Amino acid sequence: MTDATRNRWGLNRLGRRFMWASMGVLAVAVIMILIAAQQMFINDQDLGTLLWIMLPAAVAAALAAWILSAPIARDAHRLSEAARRVAAGDLNVRTGVARNDELGDAALEFDRMTERLDAVEKERALMLSSISHDLRTPLAALRVSVEAIRDGLADDPDAYLKGMEHQVEALAVLVDDLGLHTRLASGTLEMRRSRLDLAELADEAVDSMRPLAARESVTLRFGATSGAPVDGEPAQLARVLRNLIENAIRHSPEGATVAVDVHQDGDHVIARVADGGPGFAPHVRDVAFEAFTRGDEARDVRTGTAGLGLAIARGIVEAHDGRIGIGDGPGGVVWFMIPGAPPRDPQITPAGS
């Protein structure tokens, strides 16, 4: 509380308002008594007694105003000071106000708002740090290749161009993942759902990943129950499956097997991808689906994934009213489940046909 908000009696602005309100009520009471006395409703003796009573009442009103306003003014000052610090960029500040009234509600909402702003700012800083980190490697490789070709130092220009093409593709994947993550986080990704068989979609995703698996000396195995109908966006669900399969392949040692399984369990369809790698480290399990989380820093930078694969998978699955999680090993296991499509109504054949 600054000195400018107190008068010479130590009352703050709220206290002065309480006091003047109390004095106003007392003034109205005195005026009414005087009017009553003038109209001969009160005799002179009673009038004097009432006026003497008003004097301690005025003192009590001022004292009550000071006592009642002090905690309110203190907490209002805390809220004001917290707002000033947040405006200055300090998102770690909290009001420290705990009251069971409207001022307490305002302070609670302010603290929640500050926590959300702090989380957004931390995610923004992490995103910028991750993007700059992920851009550095492919851009450095591109610069070296361009300089080598320009200076005539490239013995095999075609090989250099092929490497440059790979780095450009990595940058394109990074930009595409960032754009998709942004749309998922903001809820602006449009989902055009249709009836589809998740087992067939997973089979196609496995086939598309076989060249990568062969290059990494990993075996892909697929299993599914007969039919797993869901109402979903085919392209986005296929992306989830490819992300999970690619992640499993890249984290599996040579000669390992990646198993993909799709089956129906009650009202839901469950897809499960298990690899032959070491699995998720304990410190990664709790944050595996957060954006820019990396299980293998060097590998993720080389492939240009930016740690967004599982975060994107979670966003797409949750957009389909589903859930995604990490299963128990051995190896790394990721599963997701989405509601199965209700059975179609059988066609009714008209009588006599």
Coordinates of N, CA, C and O in Angstrom, one line a residue, residues 129-196:
S129 N 13.0 -22.8 -29.3 CA 14.2 -23.5 -29.1 C 14.4 -24.7 -29.9 O 15.4 -25.0 -30.5
S130 N 13.3 -25.5 -29.9 CA 13.3 -26.8 -30.7 C 13.4 -26.5 -32.2 O 14.1 -27.2 -32.9
I131 N 12.6 -25.5 -32.6 CA 12.6 -25.2 -34.1 C 14.0 -24.8 -34.5 O 14.6 -25.3 -35.5
S132 N 14.6 -23.9 -33.7 CA 16.0 -23.4 -34.1 C 17.0 -24.5 -34.1 O 17.9 -24.6 -34.9
H133 N 16.8 -25.4 -33.1 CA 17.7 -26.6 -33.0 C 17.5 -27.5 -34.1 O 18.5 -28.0 -34.7
D134 N 16.3 -27.8 -34.6 CA 16.0 -28.7 -35.7 C 16.4 -28.1 -37.0 O 16.7 -28.8 -37.9
L135 N 16.3 -26.8 -37.1 CA 16.6 -26.2 -38.4 C 18.2 -26.1 -38.6 O 18.6 -26.1 -39.8
R136 N 18.9 -26.1 -37.5 CA 20.3 -25.9 -37.6 C 21.0 -27.0 -38.4 O 21.9 -26.7 -39.3
T137 N 20.7 -28.2 -38.1 CA 21.4 -29.4 -38.8 C 21.1 -29.4 -40.3 O 22.1 -29.4 -41.1
P138 N 19.9 -29.4 -40.8 CA 19.7 -29.5 -42.2 C 20.2 -28.2 -42.9 O 20.7 -28.3 -44.1
L139 N 20.0 -27.1 -42.3 CA 20.5 -25.8 -43.0 C 22.0 -25.8 -43.1 O 22.6 -25.4 -44.1
A140 N 22.7 -26.3 -42.0 CA 24.1 -26.4 -42.1 C 24.6 -27.4 -43.2 O 25.6 -27.1 -43.9
A141 N 23.9 -28.5 -43.3 CA 24.2 -29.5 -44.3 C 24.0 -28.9 -45.7 O 24.8 -29.1 -46.6
L142 N 22.9 -28.2 -45.9 CA 22.6 -27.6 -47.2 C 23.7 -26.5 -47.5 O 24.1 -26.4 -48.7
R143 N 24.1 -25.7 -46.5 CA 25.1 -24.7 -46.8 C 26.4 -25.3 -47.2 O 27.0 -24.9 -48.2
V144 N 26.8 -26.4 -46.5 CA 28.1 -27.1 -46.9 C 28.0 -27.6 -48.3 O 28.9 -27.5 -49.1
S145 N 26.8 -28.2 -48.7 CA 26.7 -28.8 -50.0 C 26.7 -27.8 -51.1 O 27.3 -27.9 -52.1
V146 N 26.0 -26.7 -50.8 CA 25.9 -25.6 -51.8 C 27.3 -25.0 -52.0 O 27.8 -24.7 -53.2
E147 N 28.1 -24.8 -50.9 CA 29.4 -24.2 -51.1 C 30.3 -25.2 -51.8 O 31.2 -24.7 -52.6
A148 N 30.2 -26.5 -51.5 CA 31.1 -27.4 -52.2 C 30.8 -27.5 -53.7 O 31.7 -27.5 -54.5
I149 N 29.5 -27.4 -54.1 CA 29.2 -27.5 -55.5 C 29.6 -26.1 -56.2 O 30.1 -26.1 -57.3
R150 N 29.4 -25.0 -55.5 CA 29.7 -23.7 -56.0 C 31.2 -23.6 -56.3 O 31.7 -23.1 -57.3
D151 N 32.0 -24.1 -55.3 CA 33.5 -24.0 -55.4 C 34.1 -25.1 -56.2 O 35.4 -25.2 -56.3
G152 N 33.3 -26.0 -56.8 CA 33.8 -27.1 -57.5 C 34.5 -28.2 -56.7 O 35.4 -28.9 -57.3
L153 N 34.2 -28.3 -55.5 CA 34.9 -29.3 -54.6 C 34.1 -30.5 -54.5 O 34.5 -31.5 -53.8
A154 N 32.9 -30.6 -55.1 CA 32.1 -31.8 -55.0 C 32.5 -32.8 -56.0 O 32.4 -32.6 -57.3
D155 N 33.1 -33.9 -55.6 CA 33.5 -35.0 -56.5 C 32.4 -35.6 -57.2 O 32.5 -36.0 -58.4
D156 N 31.2 -35.8 -56.6 CA 30.0 -36.4 -57.1 C 28.9 -35.4 -56.9 O 28.2 -35.6 -55.9
P157 N 28.6 -34.5 -57.8 CA 27.6 -33.5 -57.5 C 26.2 -34.1 -57.4 O 25.4 -33.7 -56.6
D158 N 26.0 -35.2 -58.1 CA 24.7 -35.9 -57.9 C 24.4 -36.4 -56.5 O 23.3 -36.3 -56.0
A159 N 25.5 -36.9 -55.9 CA 25.4 -37.4 -54.5 C 25.1 -36.2 -53.6 O 24.3 -36.3 -52.6
Y160 N 25.8 -35.1 -53.8 CA 25.5 -33.9 -53.0 C 24.0 -33.5 -53.2 O 23.4 -33.1 -52.2
L161 N 23.6 -33.5 -54.4 CA 22.2 -33.1 -54.7 C 21.2 -34.0 -54.0 O 20.1 -33.6 -53.5
K162 N 21.5 -35.3 -54.0 CA 20.6 -36.2 -53.3 C 20.6 -36.0 -51.9 O 19.5 -36.0 -51.2
G163 N 21.7 -35.7 -51.3 CA 21.8 -35.3 -49.9 C 21.0 -34.0 -49.6 O 20.3 -33.9 -48.6
M164 N 21.1 -33.1 -50.5 CA 20.4 -31.8 -50.3 C 18.9 -32.0 -50.4 O 18.1 -31.4 -49.7
E165 N 18.5 -32.9 -51.3 CA 17.1 -33.3 -51.4 C 16.5 -33.9 -50.1 O 15.4 -33.6 -49.7
H166 N 17.4 -34.7 -49.5 CA 17.0 -35.4 -48.2 C 16.8 -34.3 -47.2 O 15.8 -34.3 -46.4
Q167 N 17.7 -33.3 -47.1 CA 17.6 -32.3 -46.1 C 16.4 -31.4 -46.3 O 15.7 -31.0 -45.4
V168 N 16.1 -31.1 -47.6 CA 14.9 -30.3 -47.9 C 13.6 -31.1 -47.5 O 12.6 -30.5 -47.0
E169 N 13.6 -32.4 -47.7 CA 12.4 -33.2 -47.3 C 12.3 -33.2 -45.8 O 11.2 -33.1 -45.3
A170 N 13.4 -33.2 -45.1 CA 13.3 -33.1 -43.6 C 12.8 -31.8 -43.2 O 12.0 -31.7 -42.3
L171 N 13.2 -30.7 -43.9 CA 12.6 -29.4 -43.5 C 11.1 -29.3 -43.8 O 10.3 -28.7 -43.1
A172 N 10.7 -29.9 -45.0 CA 9.3 -30.0 -45.3 C 8.5 -30.7 -44.3 O 7.4 -30.3 -43.9
V173 N 9.0 -31.8 -43.8 CA 8.3 -32.6 -42.8 C 8.2 -31.8 -41.5 O 7.1 -31.8 -40.9
L174 N 9.3 -31.1 -41.1 CA 9.2 -30.2 -39.9 C 8.2 -29.2 -40.1 O 7.4 -29.0 -39.1
V175 N 8.1 -28.5 -41.2 CA 7.1 -27.4 -41.4 C 5.7 -28.0 -41.4 O 4.8 -27.4 -40.8
D176 N 5.5 -29.1 -42.0 CA 4.2 -29.7 -42.1 C 3.8 -30.1 -40.7 O 2.6 -29.9 -40.3
D177 N 4.7 -30.7 -39.9 CA 4.3 -31.1 -38.5 C 4.0 -29.9 -37.7 O 3.0 -30.0 -36.9
L178 N 4.7 -28.9 -37.8 CA 4.5 -27.7 -37.0 C 3.1 -27.1 -37.4 O 2.3 -26.7 -36.5
G179 N 2.8 -27.0 -38.7 CA 1.5 -26.5 -39.1 C 0.3 -27.4 -38.6 O -0.7 -26.9 -38.1
L180 N 0.5 -28.7 -38.6 CA -0.6 -29.6 -38.2 C -0.7 -29.5 -36.6 O -1.8 -29.5 -36.1
H181 N 0.4 -29.4 -35.9 CA 0.3 -29.3 -34.5 C -0.4 -28.0 -34.1 O -1.2 -28.0 -33.1
T182 N -0.1 -26.9 -34.8 CA -0.7 -25.6 -34.5 C -2.2 -25.7 -34.7 O -3.0 -25.2 -33.9
R183 N -2.7 -26.4 -35.8 CA -4.1 -26.5 -36.1 C -4.8 -27.4 -35.0 O -5.9 -27.1 -34.6
L184 N -4.1 -28.4 -34.6 CA -4.7 -29.3 -33.6 C -4.8 -28.6 -32.3 O -5.8 -28.7 -31.6
A185 N -3.7 -27.8 -31.9 CA -3.8 -27.1 -30.6 C -4.8 -26.0 -30.6 O -5.4 -25.8 -29.6
S186 N -5.1 -25.4 -31.7 CA -6.1 -24.3 -31.8 C -7.5 -24.8 -32.1 O -8.4 -24.1 -32.1
G187 N -7.6 -26.1 -32.4 CA -8.9 -26.7 -32.7 C -9.5 -26.3 -34.1 O -10.7 -26.4 -34.3
T188 N -8.6 -25.9 -35.0 CA -9.0 -25.5 -36.3 C -8.8 -26.5 -37.4 O -9.1 -26.3 -38.6
L189 N -8.4 -27.7 -37.0 CA -8.2 -28.8 -38.0 C -9.5 -29.4 -38.4 O -10.3 -29.8 -37.5
E190 N -9.9 -29.3 -39.6 CA -11.2 -29.8 -40.1 C -11.1 -31.3 -40.3 O -10.2 -31.8 -40.9
M191 N -12.0 -32.0 -39.7 CA -12.1 -33.5 -39.8 C -13.3 -33.9 -40.6 O -14.5 -33.6 -40.2
R192 N -13.0 -34.5 -41.8 CA -14.1 -34.9 -42.6 C -14.3 -36.4 -42.4 O -13.6 -37.2 -43.1
R193 N -15.1 -36.8 -41.6 CA -15.2 -38.2 -41.2 C -16.1 -39.0 -42.1 O -17.0 -38.5 -42.8
S194 N -15.7 -40.3 -42.2 CA -16.5 -41.2 -43.0 C -16.3 -42.6 -42.4 O -15.5 -42.8 -41.6
R195 N -17.2 -43.5 -42.9 CA -17.1 -44.9 -42.4 C -15.9 -45.6 -43.0 O -15.7 -45.6 -44.2
L196 N -15.0 -46.2 -42.2 CA -13.8 -46.8 -42.7 C -13.5 -48.0 -41.8 O -14.0 -48.1 -40.7

